[in-house]
XYZ file of C-alpha atoms in Angstrom:
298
model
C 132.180 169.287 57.019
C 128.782 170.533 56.185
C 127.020 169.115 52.937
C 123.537 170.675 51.631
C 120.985 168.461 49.466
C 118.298 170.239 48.615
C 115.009 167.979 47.509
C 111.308 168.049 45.897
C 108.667 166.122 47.332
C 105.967 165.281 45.721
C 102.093 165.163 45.768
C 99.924 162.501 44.220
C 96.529 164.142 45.195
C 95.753 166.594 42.349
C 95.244 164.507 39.993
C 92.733 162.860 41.491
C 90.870 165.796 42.515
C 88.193 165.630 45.303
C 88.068 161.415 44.516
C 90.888 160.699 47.241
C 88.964 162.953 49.501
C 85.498 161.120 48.753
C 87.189 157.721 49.111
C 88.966 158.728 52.665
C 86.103 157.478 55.956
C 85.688 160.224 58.446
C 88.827 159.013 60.984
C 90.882 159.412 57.897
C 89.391 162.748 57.383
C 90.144 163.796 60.968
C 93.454 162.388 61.264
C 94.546 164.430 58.177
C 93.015 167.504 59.876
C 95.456 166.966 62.612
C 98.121 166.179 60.696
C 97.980 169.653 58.940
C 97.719 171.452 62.013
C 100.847 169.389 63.361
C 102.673 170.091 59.799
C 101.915 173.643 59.165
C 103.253 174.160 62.905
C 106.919 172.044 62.021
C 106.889 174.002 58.691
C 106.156 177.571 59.779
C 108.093 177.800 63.070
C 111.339 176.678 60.996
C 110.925 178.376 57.423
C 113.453 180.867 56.912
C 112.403 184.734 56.601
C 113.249 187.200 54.744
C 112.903 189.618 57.144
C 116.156 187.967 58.725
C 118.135 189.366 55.872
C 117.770 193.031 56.185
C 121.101 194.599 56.632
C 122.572 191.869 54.313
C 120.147 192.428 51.194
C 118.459 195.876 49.992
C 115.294 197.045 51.457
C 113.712 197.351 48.593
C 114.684 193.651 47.538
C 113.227 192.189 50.578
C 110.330 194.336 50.148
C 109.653 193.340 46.874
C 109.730 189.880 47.703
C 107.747 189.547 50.887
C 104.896 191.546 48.444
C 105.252 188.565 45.780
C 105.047 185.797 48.240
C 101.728 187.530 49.490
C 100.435 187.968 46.002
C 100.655 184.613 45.124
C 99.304 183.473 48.695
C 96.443 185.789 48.071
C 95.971 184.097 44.895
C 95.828 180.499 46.257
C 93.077 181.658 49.270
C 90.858 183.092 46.069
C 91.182 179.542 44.680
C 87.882 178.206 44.768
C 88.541 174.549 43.400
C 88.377 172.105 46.105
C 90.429 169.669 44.720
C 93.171 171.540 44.263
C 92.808 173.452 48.411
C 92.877 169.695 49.465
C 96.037 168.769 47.128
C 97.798 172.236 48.489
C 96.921 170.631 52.368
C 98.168 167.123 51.913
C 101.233 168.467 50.133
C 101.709 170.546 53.946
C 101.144 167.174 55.572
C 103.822 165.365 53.435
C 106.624 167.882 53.642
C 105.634 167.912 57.396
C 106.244 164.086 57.397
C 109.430 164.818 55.573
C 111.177 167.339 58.223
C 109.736 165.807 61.188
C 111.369 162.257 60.048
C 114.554 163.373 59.437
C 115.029 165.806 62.606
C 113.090 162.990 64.997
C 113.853 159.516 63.063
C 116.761 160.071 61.233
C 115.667 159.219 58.136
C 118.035 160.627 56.333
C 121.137 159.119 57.795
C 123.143 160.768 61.171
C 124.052 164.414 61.254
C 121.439 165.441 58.533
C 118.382 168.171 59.268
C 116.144 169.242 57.285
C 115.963 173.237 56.161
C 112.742 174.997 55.463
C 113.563 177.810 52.899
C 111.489 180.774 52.633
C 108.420 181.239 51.405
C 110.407 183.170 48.231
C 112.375 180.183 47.110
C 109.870 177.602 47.617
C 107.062 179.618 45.210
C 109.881 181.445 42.774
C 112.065 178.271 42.775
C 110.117 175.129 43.081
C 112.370 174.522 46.368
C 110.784 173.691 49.483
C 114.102 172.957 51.747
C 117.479 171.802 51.903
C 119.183 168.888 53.399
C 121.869 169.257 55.190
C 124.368 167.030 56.085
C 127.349 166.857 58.412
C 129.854 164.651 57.672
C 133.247 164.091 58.752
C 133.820 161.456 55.885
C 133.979 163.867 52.430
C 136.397 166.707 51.737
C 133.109 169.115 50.423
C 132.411 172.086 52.573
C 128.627 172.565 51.003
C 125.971 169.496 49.161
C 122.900 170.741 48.576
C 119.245 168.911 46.895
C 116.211 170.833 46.479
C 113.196 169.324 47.289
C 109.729 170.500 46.331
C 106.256 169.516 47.346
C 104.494 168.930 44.199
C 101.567 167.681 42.829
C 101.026 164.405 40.699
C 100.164 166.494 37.243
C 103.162 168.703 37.422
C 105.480 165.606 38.206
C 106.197 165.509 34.209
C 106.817 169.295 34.558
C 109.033 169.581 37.318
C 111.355 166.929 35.428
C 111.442 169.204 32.332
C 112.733 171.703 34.907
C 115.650 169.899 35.816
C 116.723 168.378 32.746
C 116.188 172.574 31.370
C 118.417 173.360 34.464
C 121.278 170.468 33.240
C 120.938 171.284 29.242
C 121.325 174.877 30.150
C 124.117 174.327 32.218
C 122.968 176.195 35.458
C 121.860 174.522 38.489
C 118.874 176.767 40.922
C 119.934 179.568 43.573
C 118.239 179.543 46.947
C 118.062 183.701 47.299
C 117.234 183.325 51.461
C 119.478 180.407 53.074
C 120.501 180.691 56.840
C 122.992 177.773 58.289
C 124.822 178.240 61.374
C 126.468 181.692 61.228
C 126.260 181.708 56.897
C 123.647 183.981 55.792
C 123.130 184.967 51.789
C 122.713 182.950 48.601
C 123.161 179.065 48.319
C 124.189 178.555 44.512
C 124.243 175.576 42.606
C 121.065 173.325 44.197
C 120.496 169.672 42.156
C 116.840 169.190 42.463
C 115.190 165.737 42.978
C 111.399 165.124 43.674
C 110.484 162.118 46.690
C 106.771 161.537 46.961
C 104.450 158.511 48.242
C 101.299 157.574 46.938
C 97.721 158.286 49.270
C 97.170 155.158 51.143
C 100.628 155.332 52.143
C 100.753 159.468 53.566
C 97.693 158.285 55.365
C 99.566 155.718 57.262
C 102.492 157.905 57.538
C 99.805 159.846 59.184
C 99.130 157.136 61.415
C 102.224 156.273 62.187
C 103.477 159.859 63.231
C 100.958 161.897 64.176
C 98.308 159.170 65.319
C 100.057 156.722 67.960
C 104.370 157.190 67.001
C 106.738 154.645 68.377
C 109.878 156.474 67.744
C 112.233 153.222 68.208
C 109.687 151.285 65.407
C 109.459 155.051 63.190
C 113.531 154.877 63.381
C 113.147 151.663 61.308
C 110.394 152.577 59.419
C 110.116 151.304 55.531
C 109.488 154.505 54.261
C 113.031 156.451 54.432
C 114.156 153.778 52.415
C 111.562 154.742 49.614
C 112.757 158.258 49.780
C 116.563 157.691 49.644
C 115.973 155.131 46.746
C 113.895 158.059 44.840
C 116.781 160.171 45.650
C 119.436 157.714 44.504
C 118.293 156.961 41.069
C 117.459 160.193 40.229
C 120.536 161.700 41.705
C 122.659 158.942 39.459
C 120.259 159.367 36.361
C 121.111 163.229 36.180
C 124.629 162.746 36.470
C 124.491 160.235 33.376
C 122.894 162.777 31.333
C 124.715 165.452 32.317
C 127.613 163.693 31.077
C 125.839 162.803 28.023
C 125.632 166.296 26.956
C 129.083 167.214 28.554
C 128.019 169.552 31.064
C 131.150 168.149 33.368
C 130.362 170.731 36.763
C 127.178 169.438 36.799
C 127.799 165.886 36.725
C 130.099 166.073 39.575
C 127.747 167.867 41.405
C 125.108 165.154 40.400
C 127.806 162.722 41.356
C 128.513 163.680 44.456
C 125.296 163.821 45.942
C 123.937 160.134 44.544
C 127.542 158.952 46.284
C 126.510 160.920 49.729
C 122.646 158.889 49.213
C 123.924 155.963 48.474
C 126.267 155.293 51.500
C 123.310 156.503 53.646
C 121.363 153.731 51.996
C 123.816 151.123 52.302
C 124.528 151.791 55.743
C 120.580 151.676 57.011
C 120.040 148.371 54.657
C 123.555 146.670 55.748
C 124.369 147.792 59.042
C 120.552 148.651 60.310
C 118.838 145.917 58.444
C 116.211 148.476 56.929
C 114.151 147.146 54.246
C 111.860 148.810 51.544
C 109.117 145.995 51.592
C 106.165 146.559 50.126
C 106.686 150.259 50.168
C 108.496 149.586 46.943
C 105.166 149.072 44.754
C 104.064 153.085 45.495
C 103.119 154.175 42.678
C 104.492 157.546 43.057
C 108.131 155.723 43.081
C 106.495 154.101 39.787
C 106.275 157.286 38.080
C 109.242 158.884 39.277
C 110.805 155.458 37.316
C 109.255 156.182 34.535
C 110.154 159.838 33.912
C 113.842 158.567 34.363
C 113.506 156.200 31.967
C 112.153 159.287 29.166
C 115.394 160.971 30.264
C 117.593 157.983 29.735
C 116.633 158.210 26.114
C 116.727 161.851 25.794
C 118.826 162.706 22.988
C-alpha cells in the first residue's frame, strides 16, 4: 500500500540575519557553497512540473501558474537584503539534506522517498514535498505530510496555518502531484515543520556532502530529531483536532503520528538509534514550544 506524508522543514537562519554568516570561518563558507550546488541539483532534477500536466489540466491553468511561480521568483532575485538571499540558500541546503537522507540513508524508515512538489505548491501552499511511504503493514491506500522549508521568524506563522487549516476543517491540496502512474490533485495534506538549528546543518553539511560514510549516515542522530519533530506534532494536532471535534481530521492526524511512531520505535529498538545530544537543537526547542501554545488553545 502506498502512504503519502507530506512535511515542512524549517530554517533557523533569518532571524539571525547576516550574524550566522559573519560567525561561519571561510571552510564553513565554502562547504555551504557546495552544499547548495549539491542541493539545488537533488531538488531541481526531481521537482515535479507543471508542464507534465498538460493534457490532464487546462492550458490556460498551467499557464497561469508557471507565470506566478516566475513572478514571485523574479521577486526574490530583486531582493536585495542579504540576510534574507543567505536564509533562502541554507533553506536549499536543508531540504537538500532532507531528500538526499531519506532516498540514500533511509531516514525515514524502509520503503519511504521523498517527493519534490512543484514549484506551484511549494510557493502557493507552503509545501515543499511529500513523503511517501510503502507499506505492506496498514490498510490506507494514500498518507500524506507536507513539509515546508521555512525560516525561523515565520515558524510562529506557519503554526497559525495549520491550526487555521484544523479550526476550519480543511486540510491543504497539492494542485501538481505525480506518483507512479497517478497524476492530478493530492487532497487532504497534514502539515508538520522539521528543522535543525545552524551548527548542526553545518555538520549535516559535513557529514553528507564533505566526507559521507553511508553505513555511519544510516545511523546518524539526526533522523531521529526529525521523526521526533514529526511525532509530537503529528499527535499534538490530532488532540486538538479532537478538541474542537473536527473527527476526519483527527484520524488523519492519527494516522500519520501512528505511521511515525512505529518508524521511530523500530530505528530506536531494533536499530539502536539514539537522539543524543541532537535533542538540545534549539529549533526542536521551539517547535516544543509552539505545541505547548496549541495545547492550551481554547
Amino acid at each position: 500500500m502506498i502512504q503519502w506524508l507530506n512535511y515542512m522543514t524549517f530554517n533557523p537562519f533569518e532571524e539571525r540575519g547576516t550574524r550566522g554568516r559573519e560567525q561561519m570561518n571561510a571552510v564553513e563558507r565554502a562547504l555551504l557553497e557546495r552544499a547548495h550546488k549539491e542541493a539545488a541539483l537533488i531538488l531541481n532534477s526531481t521537482k515535479i512540473k507543471p508542464e507534465d500536466f498538460k493534457g490532464l489540466y487546462d492550458a490556460d491553468r498551467i499557464a497561469r501558474d508557471v507565470a506566478y511561480v516566475k513572478e514571485k521568483q523574479l521577486q526574490f532575485e530583486a531582493d536585495t537584503d542579504e540576510g534574507r538571499r543567505e536564509a533562502k540558500r541554507l533553506a536549499v541546503i536543508f531540504e537538500g539534506i532532507f531528500h538526499k537522507g531519506a532516498s540514500e540513508f533511509g531516514w525515514l524508515g524502509e520503503g519511504a522517498r521523498v517527493i519534490k512538489t512543484s514549484d506551484v505548491d511549494d510557493i502557493r501552499h507552503g509545501v515543499d514535498g511529500i513523503i511517501e511511504f510503502d507499506r505492506e503493514d496498514t490498510g490506507m491506500d494514500h498518507l500524506a505530510i507536507g513539509v515546508d522549508v521555512t525560516y525561523s521568524g515565520q515558524l510562529a506563522d506557519k503554526f497559525r496555518k495549520i491550526r487555521a487549516d484544523i479550526e476550519n476543517g480543511t486540510l491543504p491540496t497539492i494542485e501538481y502531484f505525480r506518483s507512479g502512474n497517478y497524476r492530478g490533485e493530492l487532497e487532504n495534506v497534514p502539515r508538520v515543520v522539521v528543522g535543525a538549528e545552524q551548527p548542526h546543518i553545518i555538520q549535516l553539511c559535513k557529514d553528507i556532502f564533505l566526507d559521507p560514510k553511508p553505513e555511519q549516515l544510516s545511523r546518524h542522530p539526526f533522523q531521529m530529531l526529525q521523526l521526533r519533530q514529526m511525532r509530537l506534532q503529528l499527535e499534538a494536532f490530532a488532540d486538538y483536532a479532537a478538541k474542537l471535534k473536527r473527527g476526519p481530521i483527527e484520524q488523519v492526524y492519527r494516522r500519520d503520528a501512528e505511521i511515525v511512531r512505529k518508524i521511530l520505535q523500530q530505528k530506536s529498538v531494533a536499530g539502536g538509534i539514539r537522539l543524543g545530544d541532537w535533542e538540545n537543537d534549539r529549533v526542536f526547542a521551539a517547535i516544543q514550544r509552539e505545541l505547548e501554545t496549541l495545547k492550551g488553545a481554547k
